[in-house]
XYZ file of C-alpha atoms in Angstrom:
175
model
C -48.519 -8.606 19.789
C -49.802 -11.664 18.813
C -48.178 -15.343 18.399
C -48.641 -14.843 14.494
C -46.431 -11.951 14.189
C -43.933 -13.553 16.424
C -43.711 -16.448 14.296
C -43.426 -13.781 11.177
C -40.315 -12.664 12.753
C -38.801 -15.693 14.282
C -39.055 -17.128 9.935
C -37.686 -13.794 9.146
C -34.575 -14.068 11.109
C -34.436 -18.048 10.272
C -34.637 -17.398 6.511
C -31.989 -14.721 6.580
C -29.865 -16.738 8.081
C -30.222 -19.708 5.987
C -29.801 -17.600 2.692
C -26.474 -15.988 4.715
C -25.509 -19.734 5.017
C -26.180 -20.709 1.892
C -24.563 -17.979 0.000
C -21.523 -18.655 1.774
C -21.472 -21.779 0.841
C -21.927 -20.956 -2.508
C -19.149 -18.520 -2.858
C -16.461 -20.559 -1.054
C -17.394 -23.370 -3.687
C -17.072 -20.889 -6.682
C -14.163 -18.533 -5.279
C -10.938 -20.880 -4.898
C -8.064 -18.446 -3.203
C -4.419 -18.867 -5.257
C -1.650 -18.488 -3.573
C 1.080 -15.795 -4.300
C 4.193 -17.145 -6.087
C 6.213 -13.847 -4.656
C 5.359 -11.774 -1.240
C 2.831 -9.036 -2.096
C 4.150 -6.429 0.512
C 7.778 -5.780 1.410
C 8.577 -4.012 4.741
C 9.468 -0.128 4.715
C 12.842 0.571 3.508
C 13.348 -2.880 1.693
C 13.930 -2.049 -1.805
C 10.691 -2.133 -4.094
C 12.709 -3.852 -6.987
C 14.105 -6.178 -4.711
C 12.637 -9.320 -7.009
C 13.414 -7.827 -10.299
C 17.114 -6.830 -9.437
C 17.830 -10.175 -7.786
C 16.591 -11.715 -10.993
C 18.739 -9.651 -13.348
C 21.748 -10.555 -11.451
C 23.892 -13.554 -11.235
C 23.698 -13.731 -7.507
C 20.071 -15.582 -7.364
C 21.704 -18.653 -9.201
C 24.741 -19.318 -6.887
C 23.937 -17.345 -3.940
C 25.005 -13.806 -2.470
C 28.072 -12.114 -4.521
C 31.058 -12.506 -1.916
C 31.423 -9.729 0.517
C 35.104 -10.032 1.006
C 36.426 -7.504 -1.951
C 33.658 -5.080 -0.853
C 34.410 -5.256 2.787
C 37.470 -2.599 2.266
C 35.301 0.028 1.221
C 32.191 -0.750 3.700
C 30.870 2.629 5.287
C 29.395 1.927 9.137
C 27.556 5.259 8.887
C 25.733 4.258 5.684
C 25.260 0.497 7.291
C 23.520 2.105 10.492
C 21.252 4.360 8.177
C 20.416 0.713 6.027
C 19.940 -0.867 9.170
C 17.204 1.524 9.860
C 15.123 -1.442 8.259
C 15.865 -3.595 11.211
C 15.111 -1.557 14.033
C 11.177 -2.590 13.554
C 12.543 -5.775 14.847
C 15.641 -5.289 16.566
C 17.528 -2.957 19.007
C 21.404 -2.113 18.604
C 22.648 -0.955 21.804
C 24.363 -2.288 24.323
C 21.998 -4.062 26.855
C 19.073 -3.150 24.571
C 15.799 -5.312 24.869
C 14.966 -8.055 22.564
C 11.838 -7.178 20.623
C 10.394 -9.581 17.898
C 14.154 -10.399 17.059
C 17.233 -10.443 19.360
C 19.229 -7.527 20.259
C 21.994 -7.398 17.844
C 24.771 -5.153 19.970
C 27.589 -7.324 19.816
C 26.351 -9.990 17.595
C 29.933 -10.243 15.755
C 32.026 -13.301 16.191
C 29.345 -14.803 18.645
C 27.391 -17.957 18.637
C 24.749 -18.057 16.183
C 21.479 -18.015 18.527
C 23.018 -17.340 21.513
C 21.232 -13.771 22.584
C 19.947 -14.346 26.289
C 16.270 -14.184 26.796
C 15.535 -14.659 23.142
C 13.853 -17.912 21.690
C 15.019 -19.101 18.425
C 13.433 -20.915 15.910
C 14.772 -24.443 15.432
C 16.126 -23.356 11.932
C 18.547 -20.762 13.626
C 19.147 -23.495 16.551
C 20.949 -26.172 13.936
C 23.387 -23.352 13.582
C 24.297 -22.544 17.354
C 27.572 -24.020 17.157
C 28.780 -21.642 14.776
C 29.684 -18.105 15.092
C 28.586 -15.010 12.889
C 31.471 -13.589 10.467
C 30.807 -11.322 7.374
C 30.844 -14.379 5.014
C 27.472 -16.155 7.118
C 25.715 -12.485 7.856
C 25.901 -11.822 4.098
C 24.008 -14.863 3.319
C 21.900 -14.001 5.928
C 21.372 -10.573 5.109
C 21.114 -11.438 1.141
C 17.961 -14.060 2.122
C 17.433 -15.339 5.644
C 15.507 -18.420 4.716
C 18.412 -18.829 2.260
C 20.561 -19.268 5.159
C 18.285 -20.961 7.432
C 15.153 -22.331 5.839
C 12.182 -22.211 8.539
C 13.541 -19.119 10.262
C 10.878 -17.043 11.789
C 12.345 -13.540 10.255
C 10.594 -12.907 7.491
C 12.486 -9.717 6.210
C 13.228 -10.090 2.243
C 16.906 -9.191 2.379
C 19.331 -6.569 1.149
C 19.933 -7.729 -2.600
C 23.065 -5.116 -2.784
C 26.455 -6.322 -2.058
C 27.356 -2.970 -0.687
C 24.464 -2.481 1.415
C 25.198 -5.979 3.107
C 28.769 -5.116 3.613
C 28.143 -1.875 5.095
C 25.445 -3.478 7.728
C 28.367 -6.027 8.386
C 30.781 -3.112 9.036
C 28.242 -1.575 11.605
C 27.315 -4.354 13.286
C 31.357 -4.751 13.971
C 31.637 -1.478 14.762
C 28.976 -2.293 18.033
C 31.438 -3.615 20.620
């Protein structure tokens, strides 16, 4: 092959690279990404209408509905079913390993952010002197970001007070 042929091949490759670069610059200046106001994806098991039902209840303005009155009829078995969503990131058995989130066996009445061998976010470490109780768990399960702004936990929360009470009853049964 002559040097003239090589020059044509090299010129073609360089031209293609320049065209691709200019196209990328033009495309990024024409198309500007918009940040979403609410999550486009909810984890499996999270209520699809969580945003709609939460907006329709008075809980959004004043926080979650108090859990105390509902705890009397809380069902730990149903709470175990609701908590299956949590099993993607947490374990619930005694001596279970930490996953993306900490093991939750025996977490009730323990200090917040005190599970051994787990690195908690600084948002939760600010609550380290507090203990988990039904009222704190109610706020946490309603919207984790409300309880500890900046937490690593990205779960959108449980909008139904009965589901939260059932999960709390399930966690209380793990001793």
